[in-house]
Protein backbone atom coordinates (compact mmCIF):
# COMPACT_ATOMS: atom_id res chain seq x y z
CA UNK A 1 0.00 0.00 0.00
CA UNK A 2 1.73 3.18 -1.17
CA UNK A 3 1.10 6.60 0.30
CA UNK A 4 -0.58 7.80 -2.88
CA UNK A 5 -3.22 5.05 -2.86
CA UNK A 6 -5.15 6.96 -0.20
CA UNK A 7 -5.79 9.87 -2.54
CA UNK A 8 -8.42 8.10 -4.62
CA UNK A 9 -10.68 9.99 -7.05
CA UNK A 10 -13.47 9.68 -4.48
CA UNK A 11 -11.39 11.38 -1.80
CA UNK A 12 -10.12 14.07 -4.14
CA UNK A 13 -13.63 14.83 -5.34
CA UNK A 14 -15.01 15.22 -1.79
CA UNK A 15 -12.12 17.56 -1.07
CA UNK A 16 -12.42 19.65 -4.23
CA UNK A 17 -16.23 19.68 -4.48
CA UNK A 18 -17.67 19.21 -1.01
CA UNK A 19 -21.48 18.98 -0.84
CA UNK A 20 -21.71 19.74 2.86
CA UNK A 21 -19.21 22.55 3.44
CA UNK A 22 -21.44 25.44 4.48
CA UNK A 23 -22.97 27.08 7.54
CA UNK A 24 -26.38 25.81 8.67
CA UNK A 25 -28.70 28.74 9.42
CA UNK A 26 -30.43 27.30 12.48
CA UNK A 27 -28.32 24.41 13.76
CA UNK A 28 -29.50 22.29 16.69
CA UNK A 29 -25.90 21.88 17.78
CA UNK A 30 -22.43 22.88 16.74
CA UNK A 31 -19.01 21.72 17.88
CA UNK A 32 -15.38 22.56 17.10
CA UNK A 33 -12.61 20.05 16.59
CA UNK A 34 -8.88 20.63 16.19
CA UNK A 35 -6.08 18.32 15.15
CA UNK A 36 -2.97 20.22 16.26
CA UNK A 37 -0.64 17.62 14.74
CA UNK A 38 -1.65 18.67 11.22
CA UNK A 39 -3.36 22.03 11.82
CA UNK A 40 -6.84 20.82 10.81
CA UNK A 41 -9.71 22.85 12.28
CA UNK A 42 -13.36 21.97 11.76
CA UNK A 43 -16.72 23.19 13.01
CA UNK A 44 -19.40 20.53 12.68
CA UNK A 45 -23.05 21.59 12.68
CA UNK A 46 -26.18 19.49 12.79
CA UNK A 47 -29.88 20.29 12.53
CA UNK A 48 -32.22 17.67 13.92
CA UNK A 49 -35.66 17.03 12.42
CA UNK A 50 -38.80 16.87 14.57
CA UNK A 51 -38.49 13.09 14.69
CA UNK A 52 -35.01 13.41 16.19
CA UNK A 53 -33.08 12.25 13.13
CA UNK A 54 -30.32 14.29 11.52
CA UNK A 55 -31.97 16.45 8.85
CA UNK A 56 -28.84 18.40 8.00
CA UNK A 57 -25.15 18.01 8.71
CA UNK A 58 -22.45 20.38 7.52
CA UNK A 59 -18.94 21.54 8.27
CA UNK A 60 -16.74 24.58 7.90
CA UNK A 61 -13.07 25.09 8.58
CA UNK A 62 -9.77 24.30 6.94
CA UNK A 63 -7.20 21.58 6.86
CA UNK A 64 -5.60 18.93 4.72
CA UNK A 65 -7.41 17.04 1.96
CA UNK A 66 -7.96 13.99 4.18
CA UNK A 67 -9.63 15.95 7.00
CA UNK A 68 -11.82 17.92 4.58
CA UNK A 69 -12.88 14.94 2.47
CA UNK A 70 -13.57 12.87 5.56
CA UNK A 71 -15.84 15.60 6.99
CA UNK A 72 -17.81 15.72 3.74
CA UNK A 73 -18.15 11.94 3.65
CA UNK A 74 -19.28 11.95 7.27
CA UNK A 75 -22.02 14.53 6.69
CA UNK A 76 -23.29 12.44 3.79
CA UNK A 77 -23.24 9.25 5.87
CA UNK A 78 -25.01 10.50 9.02
CA UNK A 79 -27.96 12.38 7.45
CA UNK A 80 -31.10 10.43 8.30
CA UNK A 81 -29.53 8.76 11.34
CA UNK A 82 -30.48 9.41 14.95
CA UNK A 83 -27.70 10.95 17.08
CA UNK A 84 -27.25 7.52 18.69
CA UNK A 85 -26.83 5.82 15.32
CA UNK A 86 -24.46 8.56 14.21
CA UNK A 87 -22.30 8.03 17.29
CA UNK A 88 -22.15 4.32 16.49
CA UNK A 89 -21.07 5.17 12.93
CA UNK A 90 -18.39 7.51 14.34
CA UNK A 91 -17.09 4.77 16.58
CA UNK A 92 -17.12 2.30 13.68
CA UNK A 93 -15.14 4.78 11.58
CA UNK A 94 -12.58 5.26 14.34
CA UNK A 95 -12.16 1.49 14.68
CA UNK A 96 -11.74 1.27 10.89
CA UNK A 97 -8.96 3.88 10.61
CA UNK A 98 -7.19 2.28 13.54
CA UNK A 99 -7.26 -1.03 11.71
CA UNK A 100 -9.51 -2.69 14.30
CA UNK A 101 -12.53 -3.18 12.02
CA UNK A 102 -12.01 -4.67 8.57
CA UNK A 103 -15.36 -6.29 7.86
CA UNK A 104 -16.46 -4.91 4.48
CA UNK A 105 -20.18 -5.45 5.16
CA UNK A 106 -20.01 -3.57 8.46
CA UNK A 107 -18.10 -0.72 6.84
CA UNK A 108 -20.68 -0.29 4.09
CA UNK A 109 -22.85 1.79 6.41
CA UNK A 110 -20.14 4.47 6.27
CA UNK A 111 -20.77 5.06 2.56
CA UNK A 112 -17.89 6.70 0.69
CA UNK A 113 -15.99 7.02 3.96
CA UNK A 114 -15.27 3.28 3.81
CA UNK A 115 -12.63 4.19 1.20
CA UNK A 116 -10.58 5.75 4.02
CA UNK A 117 -9.86 2.36 5.58
CA UNK A 118 -6.31 2.40 4.17
CA UNK A 119 -5.55 5.32 6.48
CA UNK A 120 -4.92 2.58 9.04
CA UNK A 121 -1.59 2.03 7.25
CA UNK A 122 -0.65 5.68 7.70
CA UNK A 123 -0.55 6.53 11.40
CA UNK A 124 0.23 10.20 10.70
CA UNK A 125 -3.09 10.60 8.83
CA UNK A 126 -5.37 8.80 11.29
CA UNK A 127 -6.07 11.95 13.33
CA UNK A 128 -6.84 13.89 10.12
CA UNK A 129 -9.33 11.27 8.97
CA UNK A 130 -11.11 10.90 12.29
CA UNK A 131 -11.28 14.59 13.25
CA UNK A 132 -14.82 15.17 11.93
CA UNK A 133 -16.10 11.88 13.31
CA UNK A 134 -14.49 12.43 16.68
CA UNK A 135 -15.97 15.95 16.81
CA UNK A 136 -19.49 14.72 15.99
CA UNK A 137 -19.23 11.89 18.50
CA UNK A 138 -18.05 14.34 21.17
CA UNK A 139 -20.82 16.82 20.32
CA UNK A 140 -23.58 14.25 20.73
CA UNK A 141 -21.85 12.90 23.84
CA UNK A 142 -21.93 16.38 25.40
CA UNK A 143 -25.54 16.91 24.33
CA UNK A 144 -26.63 13.61 25.85
CA UNK A 145 -24.80 14.42 29.07
CA UNK A 146 -26.49 17.81 29.38
CA UNK A 147 -29.92 16.45 28.38
CA UNK A 148 -30.18 18.90 25.51
CA UNK A 149 -30.50 16.23 22.84
CA UNK A 150 -33.79 15.01 24.32
CA UNK A 151 -35.33 18.48 24.68
CA UNK A 152 -37.96 19.35 22.10
CA UNK A 153 -39.07 22.88 21.41
ZN1 LIG B 1 -4.70 16.79 8.38
PDB file of N, CA and C in Angstrom, residues 19-78:
ATOM      1  N   UNK A  19     -20.033  18.696  -0.789  1.00  0.00           N
ATOM      2  CA  UNK A  19     -21.476  18.978  -0.838  1.00  0.00           C
ATOM      3  C   UNK A  19     -21.964  19.586   0.474  1.00  0.00           C
ATOM      4  N   UNK A  20     -21.199  19.385   1.531  1.00  0.00           N
ATOM      5  CA  UNK A  20     -21.708  19.740   2.859  1.00  0.00           C
ATOM      6  C   UNK A  20     -20.839  20.761   3.572  1.00  0.00           C
ATOM      7  N   UNK A  21     -20.045  21.520   2.814  1.00  0.00           N
ATOM      8  CA  UNK A  21     -19.213  22.554   3.437  1.00  0.00           C
ATOM      9  C   UNK A  21     -19.937  23.886   3.373  1.00  0.00           C
ATOM     10  N   UNK A  22     -20.711  24.176   4.400  1.00  0.00           N
ATOM     11  CA  UNK A  22     -21.442  25.438   4.481  1.00  0.00           C
ATOM     12  C   UNK A  22     -21.909  25.630   5.921  1.00  0.00           C
ATOM     13  N   UNK A  23     -22.465  26.793   6.201  1.00  0.00           N
ATOM     14  CA  UNK A  23     -22.970  27.075   7.539  1.00  0.00           C
ATOM     15  C   UNK A  23     -24.476  26.852   7.570  1.00  0.00           C
ATOM     16  N   UNK A  24     -24.944  26.045   8.508  1.00  0.00           N
ATOM     17  CA  UNK A  24     -26.376  25.807   8.670  1.00  0.00           C
ATOM     18  C   UNK A  24     -26.988  27.018   9.385  1.00  0.00           C
ATOM     19  N   UNK A  25     -28.119  27.510   8.887  1.00  0.00           N
ATOM     20  CA  UNK A  25     -28.697  28.735   9.425  1.00  0.00           C
ATOM     21  C   UNK A  25     -29.194  28.589  10.866  1.00  0.00           C
ATOM     22  N   UNK A  26     -29.883  27.500  11.130  1.00  0.00           N
ATOM     23  CA  UNK A  26     -30.427  27.298  12.479  1.00  0.00           C
ATOM     24  C   UNK A  26     -30.055  25.921  13.012  1.00  0.00           C
ATOM     25  N   UNK A  27     -28.766  25.734  13.317  1.00  0.00           N
ATOM     26  CA  UNK A  27     -28.316  24.410  13.757  1.00  0.00           C
ATOM     27  C   UNK A  27     -28.853  24.045  15.146  1.00  0.00           C
ATOM     28  N   UNK A  28     -29.108  22.766  15.359  1.00  0.00           N
ATOM     29  CA  UNK A  28     -29.500  22.289  16.688  1.00  0.00           C
ATOM     30  C   UNK A  28     -28.268  22.255  17.586  1.00  0.00           C
ATOM     31  N   UNK A  29     -27.138  21.871  17.019  1.00  0.00           N
ATOM     32  CA  UNK A  29     -25.897  21.880  17.779  1.00  0.00           C
ATOM     33  C   UNK A  29     -24.705  22.053  16.855  1.00  0.00           C
ATOM     34  N   UNK A  30     -23.628  22.486  17.463  1.00  0.00           N
ATOM     35  CA  UNK A  30     -22.430  22.876  16.738  1.00  0.00           C
ATOM     36  C   UNK A  30     -21.237  22.569  17.636  1.00  0.00           C
ATOM     37  N   UNK A  31     -20.150  22.102  17.044  1.00  0.00           N
ATOM     38  CA  UNK A  31     -19.007  21.721  17.877  1.00  0.00           C
ATOM     39  C   UNK A  31     -17.711  21.868  17.079  1.00  0.00           C
ATOM     40  N   UNK A  32     -16.673  22.362  17.753  1.00  0.00           N
ATOM     41  CA  UNK A  32     -15.385  22.564  17.097  1.00  0.00           C
ATOM     42  C   UNK A  32     -14.439  21.401  17.391  1.00  0.00           C
ATOM     43  N   UNK A  33     -13.637  21.074  16.398  1.00  0.00           N
ATOM     44  CA  UNK A  33     -12.611  20.055  16.585  1.00  0.00           C
ATOM     45  C   UNK A  33     -11.303  20.525  15.986  1.00  0.00           C
ATOM     46  N   UNK A  34     -10.203  20.215  16.664  1.00  0.00           N
ATOM     47  CA  UNK A  34      -8.881  20.632  16.190  1.00  0.00           C
ATOM     48  C   UNK A  34      -7.940  19.429  16.222  1.00  0.00           C
ATOM     49  N   UNK A  35      -7.152  19.315  15.174  1.00  0.00           N
ATOM     50  CA  UNK A  35      -6.084  18.318  15.154  1.00  0.00           C
ATOM     51  C   UNK A  35      -4.766  19.076  15.078  1.00  0.00           C
ATOM     52  N   UNK A  36      -4.164  19.374  16.235  1.00  0.00           N
ATOM     53  CA  UNK A  36      -2.968  20.219  16.263  1.00  0.00           C
ATOM     54  C   UNK A  36      -1.790  19.604  15.515  1.00  0.00           C
ATOM     55  N   UNK A  37      -1.744  18.294  15.410  1.00  0.00           N
ATOM     56  CA  UNK A  37      -0.637  17.622  14.735  1.00  0.00           C
ATOM     57  C   UNK A  37      -0.496  18.096  13.294  1.00  0.00           C
ATOM     58  N   UNK A  38      -1.664  18.319  12.647  1.00  0.00           N
ATOM     59  CA  UNK A  38      -1.653  18.675  11.222  1.00  0.00           C
ATOM     60  C   UNK A  38      -2.108  20.117  10.999  1.00  0.00           C
ATOM     61  N   UNK A  39      -2.822  20.686  11.988  1.00  0.00           N
ATOM     62  CA  UNK A  39      -3.357  22.031  11.824  1.00  0.00           C
ATOM     63  C   UNK A  39      -4.772  22.047  11.267  1.00  0.00           C
ATOM     64  N   UNK A  40      -5.456  20.898  11.298  1.00  0.00           N
ATOM     65  CA  UNK A  40      -6.837  20.821  10.813  1.00  0.00           C
ATOM     66  C   UNK A  40      -7.787  21.408  11.858  1.00  0.00           C
ATOM     67  N   UNK A  41      -8.703  22.265  11.392  1.00  0.00           N
ATOM     68  CA  UNK A  41      -9.713  22.849  12.285  1.00  0.00           C
ATOM     69  C   UNK A  41     -11.070  22.752  11.621  1.00  0.00           C
ATOM     70  N   UNK A  42     -12.023  22.138  12.321  1.00  0.00           N
ATOM     71  CA  UNK A  42     -13.360  21.968  11.762  1.00  0.00           C
ATOM     72  C   UNK A  42     -14.413  22.426  12.747  1.00  0.00           C
ATOM     73  N   UNK A  43     -15.517  22.979  12.215  1.00  0.00           N
ATOM     74  CA  UNK A  43     -16.719  23.187  13.006  1.00  0.00           C
ATOM     75  C   UNK A  43     -17.788  22.306  12.370  1.00  0.00           C
ATOM     76  N   UNK A  44     -18.354  21.433  13.167  1.00  0.00           N
ATOM     77  CA  UNK A  44     -19.399  20.533  12.681  1.00  0.00           C
ATOM     78  C   UNK A  44     -20.735  21.055  13.192  1.00  0.00           C
ATOM     79  N   UNK A  45     -21.714  21.145  12.297  1.00  0.00           N
ATOM     80  CA  UNK A  45     -23.048  21.589  12.681  1.00  0.00           C
ATOM     81  C   UNK A  45     -24.072  20.544  12.267  1.00  0.00           C
ATOM     82  N   UNK A  46     -25.114  20.440  13.082  1.00  0.00           N
ATOM     83  CA  UNK A  46     -26.183  19.486  12.794  1.00  0.00           C
ATOM     84  C   UNK A  46     -27.524  20.138  13.081  1.00  0.00           C
ATOM     85  N   UNK A  47     -28.500  19.878  12.237  1.00  0.00           N
ATOM     86  CA  UNK A  47     -29.877  20.287  12.526  1.00  0.00           C
ATOM     87  C   UNK A  47     -30.716  19.013  12.599  1.00  0.00           C
ATOM     88  N   UNK A  48     -31.393  18.857  13.736  1.00  0.00           N
ATOM     89  CA  UNK A  48     -32.224  17.670  13.920  1.00  0.00           C
ATOM     90  C   UNK A  48     -33.645  17.942  13.449  1.00  0.00           C
ATOM     91  N   UNK A  49     -34.264  16.935  12.834  1.00  0.00           N
ATOM     92  CA  UNK A  49     -35.662  17.032  12.423  1.00  0.00           C
ATOM     93  C   UNK A  49     -36.558  16.812  13.638  1.00  0.00           C
ATOM     94  N   UNK A  50     -37.853  17.041  13.469  1.00  0.00           N
ATOM     95  CA  UNK A  50     -38.799  16.872  14.572  1.00  0.00           C
ATOM     96  C   UNK A  50     -38.793  15.438  15.109  1.00  0.00           C
ATOM     97  N   UNK A  51     -38.511  14.484  14.235  1.00  0.00           N
ATOM     98  CA  UNK A  51     -38.486  13.087  14.686  1.00  0.00           C
ATOM     99  C   UNK A  51     -37.149  12.702  15.323  1.00  0.00           C
ATOM    100  N   UNK A  52     -36.265  13.668  15.480  1.00  0.00           N
ATOM    101  CA  UNK A  52     -35.007  13.409  16.186  1.00  0.00           C
ATOM    102  C   UNK A  52     -33.879  12.916  15.300  1.00  0.00           C
ATOM    103  N   UNK A  53     -34.160  12.682  14.021  1.00  0.00           N
ATOM    104  CA  UNK A  53     -33.082  12.253  13.133  1.00  0.00           C
ATOM    105  C   UNK A  53     -32.325  13.468  12.599  1.00  0.00           C
ATOM    106  N   UNK A  54     -31.158  13.214  12.056  1.00  0.00           N
ATOM    107  CA  UNK A  54     -30.321  14.286  11.522  1.00  0.00           C
ATOM    108  C   UNK A  54     -30.859  14.714  10.152  1.00  0.00           C
ATOM    109  N   UNK A  55     -31.413  15.941  10.104  1.00  0.00           N
ATOM    110  CA  UNK A  55     -31.969  16.448   8.849  1.00  0.00           C
ATOM    111  C   UNK A  55     -30.877  17.078   8.002  1.00  0.00           C
ATOM    112  N   UNK A  56     -29.904  17.676   8.687  1.00  0.00           N
ATOM    113  CA  UNK A  56     -28.845  18.400   7.996  1.00  0.00           C
ATOM    114  C   UNK A  56     -27.555  18.241   8.789  1.00  0.00           C
ATOM    115  N   UNK A  57     -26.470  18.050   8.076  1.00  0.00           N
ATOM    116  CA  UNK A  57     -25.148  18.007   8.708  1.00  0.00           C
ATOM    117  C   UNK A  57     -24.210  18.749   7.782  1.00  0.00           C
ATOM    118  N   UNK A  58     -23.356  19.593   8.346  1.00  0.00           N
ATOM    119  CA  UNK A  58     -22.455  20.380   7.516  1.00  0.00           C
ATOM    120  C   UNK A  58     -21.201  20.713   8.313  1.00  0.00           C
ATOM    121  N   UNK A  59     -20.188  21.176   7.597  1.00  0.00           N
ATOM    122  CA  UNK A  59     -18.944  21.540   8.271  1.00  0.00           C
ATOM    123  C   UNK A  59     -18.348  22.787   7.633  1.00  0.00           C
ATOM    124  N   UNK A  60     -17.556  23.488   8.411  1.00  0.00           N
ATOM    125  CA  UNK A  60     -16.736  24.584   7.896  1.00  0.00           C
ATOM    126  C   UNK A  60     -15.361  24.425   8.522  1.00  0.00           C
ATOM    127  N   UNK A  61     -14.406  25.167   8.022  1.00  0.00           N
ATOM    128  CA  UNK A  61     -13.067  25.092   8.579  1.00  0.00           C
ATOM    129  C   UNK A  61     -12.042  24.847   7.495  1.00  0.00           C
ATOM    130  N   UNK A  62     -10.839  24.517   7.922  1.00  0.00           N
ATOM    131  CA  UNK A  62      -9.775  24.295   6.942  1.00  0.00           C
ATOM    132  C   UNK A  62      -8.869  23.185   7.434  1.00  0.00           C
ATOM    133  N   UNK A  63      -8.113  22.660   6.516  1.00  0.00           N
ATOM    134  CA  UNK A  63      -7.195  21.584   6.865  1.00  0.00           C
ATOM    135  C   UNK A  63      -6.775  20.831   5.626  1.00  0.00           C
ATOM    136  N   UNK A  64      -6.123  19.712   5.835  1.00  0.00           N
ATOM    137  CA  UNK A  64      -5.605  18.930   4.717  1.00  0.00           C
ATOM    138  C   UNK A  64      -6.744  18.241   3.966  1.00  0.00           C
ATOM    139  N   UNK A  65      -6.413  17.695   2.811  1.00  0.00           N
ATOM    140  CA  UNK A  65      -7.406  17.040   1.961  1.00  0.00           C
ATOM    141  C   UNK A  65      -8.107  15.893   2.693  1.00  0.00           C
ATOM    142  N   UNK A  66      -7.368  15.144   3.489  1.00  0.00           N
ATOM    143  CA  UNK A  66      -7.960  13.991   4.175  1.00  0.00           C
ATOM    144  C   UNK A  66      -9.002  14.454   5.191  1.00  0.00           C
ATOM    145  N   UNK A  67      -8.690  15.478   5.975  1.00  0.00           N
ATOM    146  CA  UNK A  67      -9.629  15.950   6.997  1.00  0.00           C
ATOM    147  C   UNK A  67     -10.879  16.558   6.355  1.00  0.00           C
ATOM    148  N   UNK A  68     -10.699  17.280   5.263  1.00  0.00           N
ATOM    149  CA  UNK A  68     -11.823  17.922   4.583  1.00  0.00           C
ATOM    150  C   UNK A  68     -12.720  16.891   3.899  1.00  0.00           C
ATOM    151  N   UNK A  69     -12.102  15.969   3.179  1.00  0.00           N
ATOM    152  CA  UNK A  69     -12.877  14.943   2.474  1.00  0.00           C
ATOM    153  C   UNK A  69     -13.618  14.061   3.473  1.00  0.00           C
ATOM    154  N   UNK A  70     -12.962  13.740   4.564  1.00  0.00           N
ATOM    155  CA  UNK A  70     -13.571  12.870   5.565  1.00  0.00           C
ATOM    156  C   UNK A  70     -14.792  13.549   6.194  1.00  0.00           C
ATOM    157  N   UNK A  71     -14.711  14.858   6.423  1.00  0.00           N
ATOM    158  CA  UNK A  71     -15.842  15.599   6.989  1.00  0.00           C
ATOM    159  C   UNK A  71     -17.029  15.577   6.026  1.00  0.00           C
ATOM    160  N   UNK A  72     -16.744  15.729   4.740  1.00  0.00           N
ATOM    161  CA  UNK A  72     -17.809  15.725   3.740  1.00  0.00           C
ATOM    162  C   UNK A  72     -18.460  14.339   3.650  1.00  0.00           C
ATOM    163  N   UNK A  73     -17.634  13.312   3.682  1.00  0.00           N
ATOM    164  CA  UNK A  73     -18.151  11.936   3.652  1.00  0.00           C
ATOM    165  C   UNK A  73     -18.977  11.649   4.900  1.00  0.00           C
ATOM    166  N   UNK A  74     -18.547  12.186   6.025  1.00  0.00           N
ATOM    167  CA  UNK A  74     -19.276  11.953   7.270  1.00  0.00           C
ATOM    168  C   UNK A  74     -20.656  12.584   7.213  1.00  0.00           C
ATOM    169  N   UNK A  75     -20.724  13.845   6.769  1.00  0.00           N
ATOM    170  CA  UNK A  75     -22.017  14.528   6.691  1.00  0.00           C
ATOM    171  C   UNK A  75     -22.973  13.722   5.821  1.00  0.00           C
ATOM    172  N   UNK A  76     -22.469  13.229   4.708  1.00  0.00           N
ATOM    173  CA  UNK A  76     -23.292  12.436   3.795  1.00  0.00           C
ATOM    174  C   UNK A  76     -23.779  11.158   4.473  1.00  0.00           C
ATOM    175  N   UNK A  77     -22.910  10.548   5.255  1.00  0.00           N
ATOM    176  CA  UNK A  77     -23.237   9.252   5.875  1.00  0.00           C
ATOM    177  C   UNK A  77     -24.258   9.378   7.007  1.00  0.00           C
ATOM    178  N   UNK A  78     -24.199  10.460   7.787  1.00  0.00           N
ATOM    179  CA  UNK A  78     -25.012  10.502   9.016  1.00  0.00           C
ATOM    180  C   UNK A  78     -26.398  11.135   8.824  1.00  0.00           C
TER     181      UNK A  78
END
